[in-house]
């Protein structure tokens, strides 16, 4: 029931929101709705062990072999919690931004939340695909109607790009469904499939491209910086904090356990792409002058690392990814909140036009520095445990090139320090430049949102085990499904 | 009469029709050429029908029904052709009323 | 085991609380209160450290586990603190010197605005917290947490005056260069996990787990750990950040960039000395020895021609750290720890003394504008001289004993190494006395305003100087060589349960040992005299020729800039402006354009000409018939 509520609440409130006329009411309504979702999600955490509460199955399109099957497993817990936390944080952090037609804006946001929840919980391929599109379409409208100057071209690219991926995935799903004995879309039926290796090898790419575009992995990333730059910040927060996790979830739940042989075979290729992505995105980030684009490229590097750690195929890497799914989302939302504040108050987000903000806005600086340090995985911030485990996983991978991969991916941490510290130095330190608007401190709602993020950062930094325990059994079960090393053992 | 003669005649008629349709621009002439092609087909159908009937008769089928479906087709085609003529001519008349010409090349403006 | 030791978590916790209170209350608390909280928390830790020292004096060790930091599969990393003799020594150094520097800072930084004053003390406390975590961690991961933590604090404190972009750049440089070492450190940890399955010191250094490591594993791991140490302890090739780090307030330089943080690398290697003592690690030991020696020599030559009082001390620190690595490389771990201790005393003293000078000169750091300060600042002059004598290594000052132990160990390794080490020690004596004489004797060369302003520093600053001077004099007595007094080497005896030096292959007779001591002491005395003669009547003049190369630090910074920084900068620009937009995005847009182009061409077929449609239809039919016809054949 919890699983169903997690989708129902945002869906219903999202639709209701279209009916509200007044802007303030719509905003407050959306905020309350997101809080309700958060409450339900937290409730789900406490019911960790009672299967019946976490599962939901209803007949849907039974003639096609599809049912409305939802289940909250370990990863689902983490991602639902992330989605549920991300929305109140986003609304709170961007309270001052007042989009036109607020009712529609917030309605679409909530609909997207319903879609993402569905993606994270679906245990049925058709439902998964359905929710995947349900999440995509509101995002398209949000970006194309409330976005920046170049929004039309950029969102068109975004839409075509991701839609292309979705279609490839649909072909893959339909093929897999035709292979199941009782023509079912159910996840468990997919898991039982024994697809011959030769077929797995090409089927892999149908799914992988779809997920790689969503994450995004090099070289499928070019839609992302443009979209992040042009979309309204609240949308960007959700896109980068939550939506990119759909790609990773796809890999974890729908690709690697279903096609374990191909995942093993193509593991090196994916890791090469990921490592290129890490270094490439970091180098590009070093030279970025636009705060939003810089963070976008930083996100590409982080997501690439997660992909590499997944394909290292061991428990340590997997657990690292699990905790990092959450951490990356929280941290990047924090960064966006501050970028949004800077852009709205000072009218620019060009690093070269900013400087010395630390003198007038020390509190904002502290928040930013803490979140940025978490972003570069300093110990005792949340990023550390995740990256530690992921790198550890990478070095224990089955690949022959694991040392090369680890070292090259490790260069990413150094480069991350370079671009992050330079950004801090140029934006916050130094002599204050004259800005159009006098620099002001944070407002209460912004302090609240950022404070919450910092609390999460420190909590998971000091005691990451609390989150690792949540996904422990999931990771073990998952690992047993993808482990094909027995085939190579003599 | 050998069947070959009928075939040659109908190929000739059909080809004249095609050439007419391809080369002429007057809608009425094109229309007539289309009729010519239809009739070429009709002729062929009747000829083959008769041929089948004769072959069956010689083989001992005295009922005389073999191959009659071809002739029935001809009736259908004639009915359709009649309907087509009425609609087609009406279009041509309307066309003439509108643009004072029956030249089909003027029709390309339909695509706009 | 003594369960009372479970409360050792208080040692790092007190500074952490100090950090939180000072950090959050920096705008509300008075400066006095901030100073009291900052110093008081360290004093609390100091008292606890002394208590801990008493507990482990008899050879006890203790591991306190609190909770599981990370536990995945078989890899369990508890949040655990280890107390043994090695960490006890470091605890005393950190909290002892740290406390003195906190007291000193309260006076030195008094001109700062209240908010910034609180920020300063918060950072300083956070640093002490991280450093304590570093030396108390019972496994490599906890050590690494402290390791990165001190790096962060160093970054924050170097860039403390964040209005000056120069300082911020130095801070970034320090952090990034440290990160390069950190990466190697991390990979070493992962390698250990992959092979031995544990990172806890107690479990790792057991025969069972060590047997799991092959010879090449040990070489790789020890080398990687050493690269990590070169970052933090400023060795070639990662040393250039330390002189730039002098941008921070002077007490910070004393605490972080001289006495404690930079010795973390030495601590880490001494902590894992079991690995380094294995036969398979011989290659690594050699690399450590020669890197340390090269660094010591290089930095000493640079220090000869530096004119910034803090820069001289910074290069001196790099050079002394090189000595410590020579000790580590030759297996004399105790000597390295001993030198860490004495160095902490006299280098902190020298830095605080220079702080006192800078304070009196109103922020001036160029020694060419000083001179004759000794008359106005007697205490500073006296204590500074003590520091110089100690670092030069004249008996019975502390530096003599620790340096002698290192020189002896170098001699055992090879006489050539010994010769280079002695030469470097002579350079040390030379540049230190150059600094002393130019700064404190002769005529004053600054402005009149500065001359008028000259004064001795207040009590809160001179008292730590005096205490440190006393420690610099007597601190060496804990490690008197056995040859001088039987049972005099108390430090070795104390450290024995935790760490002991590798035995030397052959033995040196007592007379030879005395001879070596005599040679080095005699040469140092001669060098000091030479320095006094050369710089007695110092005149400012432009450096030329080789001296200019030294003044410009062998142009190493420029070299790094040319071969690493600029190419990366260029590559980033190329990827951002050309590759990403033209190639990757170009392919994507190209695919879109291809579809567009294709449909535009296909559109032409839809001409609207009925004739052409029919023609195409007929042609297609003919084609189909033809195909049909030929295929049938």
mmCIF file of C-alpha atoms in Angstrom, chain C residues 407-527:
data_model
loop_
_atom_site.group_PDB
_atom_site.id
_atom_site.type_symbol
_atom_site.label_atom_id
_atom_site.label_comp_id
_atom_site.label_asym_id
_atom_site.label_seq_id
_atom_site.Cartn_x
_atom_site.Cartn_y
_atom_site.Cartn_z
ATOM 1 C CA UNK C 407 73.397 10.749 10.251
ATOM 2 C CA UNK C 408 74.538 7.577 11.934
ATOM 3 C CA UNK C 409 71.886 5.591 10.185
ATOM 4 C CA UNK C 410 72.874 7.180 6.875
ATOM 5 C CA UNK C 411 76.481 6.284 7.491
ATOM 6 C CA UNK C 412 75.501 2.666 8.024
ATOM 7 C CA UNK C 413 73.777 2.699 4.678
ATOM 8 C CA UNK C 414 76.601 4.258 2.741
ATOM 9 C CA UNK C 415 79.378 6.764 3.467
ATOM 10 C CA UNK C 416 78.424 8.776 0.349
ATOM 11 C CA UNK C 417 74.946 9.245 1.704
ATOM 12 C CA UNK C 418 76.475 10.306 4.978
ATOM 13 C CA UNK C 419 78.646 12.866 3.209
ATOM 14 C CA UNK C 420 75.672 14.384 1.398
ATOM 15 C CA UNK C 421 73.677 14.417 4.627
ATOM 16 C CA UNK C 422 76.442 16.188 6.491
ATOM 17 C CA UNK C 423 76.799 18.673 3.662
ATOM 18 C CA UNK C 424 73.079 19.381 3.848
ATOM 19 C CA UNK C 425 73.357 19.793 7.605
ATOM 20 C CA UNK C 426 76.079 22.353 7.019
ATOM 21 C CA UNK C 427 73.875 24.216 4.558
ATOM 22 C CA UNK C 428 71.179 24.191 7.240
ATOM 23 C CA UNK C 429 73.502 25.770 9.760
ATOM 24 C CA UNK C 430 74.605 28.319 7.173
ATOM 25 C CA UNK C 431 71.198 29.562 6.070
ATOM 26 C CA UNK C 432 69.803 29.578 9.592
ATOM 27 C CA UNK C 433 72.599 31.770 10.865
ATOM 28 C CA UNK C 434 72.359 33.930 7.772
ATOM 29 C CA UNK C 435 68.747 34.476 8.707
ATOM 30 C CA UNK C 436 69.577 35.124 12.336
ATOM 31 C CA UNK C 437 72.359 37.601 11.605
ATOM 32 C CA UNK C 438 70.602 39.538 8.861
ATOM 33 C CA UNK C 439 67.460 39.859 10.925
ATOM 34 C CA UNK C 440 68.712 40.544 14.405
ATOM 35 C CA UNK C 441 72.137 42.129 14.095
ATOM 36 C CA UNK C 442 73.611 45.025 12.181
ATOM 37 C CA UNK C 443 71.787 48.227 11.296
ATOM 38 C CA UNK C 444 68.060 48.570 10.851
ATOM 39 C CA UNK C 445 67.205 48.861 7.157
ATOM 40 C CA UNK C 446 63.450 49.411 7.308
ATOM 41 C CA UNK C 447 61.419 52.633 7.234
ATOM 42 C CA UNK C 448 61.461 55.111 10.083
ATOM 43 C CA UNK C 449 57.897 54.348 10.901
ATOM 44 C CA UNK C 450 58.740 50.670 11.345
ATOM 45 C CA UNK C 451 61.767 51.588 13.450
ATOM 46 C CA UNK C 452 59.540 53.619 15.692
ATOM 47 C CA UNK C 453 57.009 50.872 15.966
ATOM 48 C CA UNK C 454 59.514 48.165 16.921
ATOM 49 C CA UNK C 455 58.735 46.556 20.266
ATOM 50 C CA UNK C 456 58.940 43.297 22.066
ATOM 51 C CA UNK C 457 55.805 41.185 21.782
ATOM 52 C CA UNK C 458 53.408 40.782 24.716
ATOM 53 C CA UNK C 459 53.654 38.086 27.330
ATOM 54 C CA UNK C 460 51.140 35.744 25.681
ATOM 55 C CA UNK C 461 53.498 35.557 22.717
ATOM 56 C CA UNK C 462 56.862 35.472 24.458
ATOM 57 C CA UNK C 463 55.860 32.873 27.030
ATOM 58 C CA UNK C 464 55.269 30.153 24.432
ATOM 59 C CA UNK C 465 58.591 31.171 22.897
ATOM 60 C CA UNK C 466 60.383 30.668 26.172
ATOM 61 C CA UNK C 467 58.721 27.321 26.838
ATOM 62 C CA UNK C 468 59.536 26.109 23.360
ATOM 63 C CA UNK C 469 63.119 27.341 23.744
ATOM 64 C CA UNK C 470 63.501 25.311 26.909
ATOM 65 C CA UNK C 471 62.074 22.280 25.155
ATOM 66 C CA UNK C 472 64.438 22.859 22.244
ATOM 67 C CA UNK C 473 67.342 22.796 24.623
ATOM 68 C CA UNK C 474 66.410 19.809 26.737
ATOM 69 C CA UNK C 475 64.144 17.914 24.363
ATOM 70 C CA UNK C 476 67.000 15.880 22.974
ATOM 71 C CA UNK C 477 67.847 14.382 26.315
ATOM 72 C CA UNK C 478 65.224 11.681 25.937
ATOM 73 C CA UNK C 479 67.311 10.138 23.224
ATOM 74 C CA UNK C 480 70.932 10.275 24.259
ATOM 75 C CA UNK C 481 72.915 7.782 22.176
ATOM 76 C CA UNK C 482 73.794 4.577 23.999
ATOM 77 C CA UNK C 483 77.451 5.250 23.345
ATOM 78 C CA UNK C 484 77.378 8.339 25.543
ATOM 79 C CA UNK C 485 75.290 6.936 28.314
ATOM 80 C CA UNK C 486 74.107 3.413 28.897
ATOM 81 C CA UNK C 487 70.286 3.420 28.900
ATOM 82 C CA UNK C 488 70.199 7.029 27.719
ATOM 83 C CA UNK C 489 68.040 6.281 24.692
ATOM 84 C CA UNK C 490 64.772 6.392 26.619
ATOM 85 C CA UNK C 491 62.726 7.131 23.513
ATOM 86 C CA UNK C 492 63.718 3.898 21.805
ATOM 87 C CA UNK C 493 62.932 1.985 24.946
ATOM 88 C CA UNK C 494 59.570 3.686 25.277
ATOM 89 C CA UNK C 495 58.608 3.184 21.643
ATOM 90 C CA UNK C 496 59.856 -0.390 21.528
ATOM 91 C CA UNK C 497 56.432 -2.077 21.884
ATOM 92 C CA UNK C 498 55.004 -0.039 19.008
ATOM 93 C CA UNK C 499 57.862 0.647 16.678
ATOM 94 C CA UNK C 500 61.541 -0.167 16.670
ATOM 95 C CA UNK C 501 64.240 0.560 14.154
ATOM 96 C CA UNK C 502 65.615 -2.092 11.852
ATOM 97 C CA UNK C 503 68.812 -3.582 13.229
ATOM 98 C CA UNK C 504 71.928 -2.524 11.396
ATOM 99 C CA UNK C 505 73.851 -5.158 9.521
ATOM 100 C CA UNK C 506 77.195 -4.329 10.987
ATOM 101 C CA UNK C 507 78.205 -2.578 14.131
ATOM 102 C CA UNK C 508 80.179 0.568 14.643
ATOM 103 C CA UNK C 509 82.814 0.796 17.303
ATOM 104 C CA UNK C 510 82.391 3.419 20.004
ATOM 105 C CA UNK C 511 85.426 5.354 18.911
ATOM 106 C CA UNK C 512 84.123 5.561 15.330
ATOM 107 C CA UNK C 513 80.799 6.832 16.599
ATOM 108 C CA UNK C 514 82.535 9.531 18.621
ATOM 109 C CA UNK C 515 84.586 10.417 15.586
ATOM 110 C CA UNK C 516 81.495 10.902 13.426
ATOM 111 C CA UNK C 517 79.871 13.106 16.048
ATOM 112 C CA UNK C 518 83.064 15.113 16.356
ATOM 113 C CA UNK C 519 83.366 15.605 12.602
ATOM 114 C CA UNK C 520 79.820 16.836 12.137
ATOM 115 C CA UNK C 521 79.886 19.085 15.190
ATOM 116 C CA UNK C 522 83.216 20.586 14.212
ATOM 117 C CA UNK C 523 82.102 21.258 10.661
ATOM 118 C CA UNK C 524 78.840 22.826 11.824
ATOM 119 C CA UNK C 525 80.692 25.146 14.172
ATOM 120 C CA UNK C 526 83.027 26.162 11.351
ATOM 121 C CA UNK C 527 80.060 26.804 9.059
#
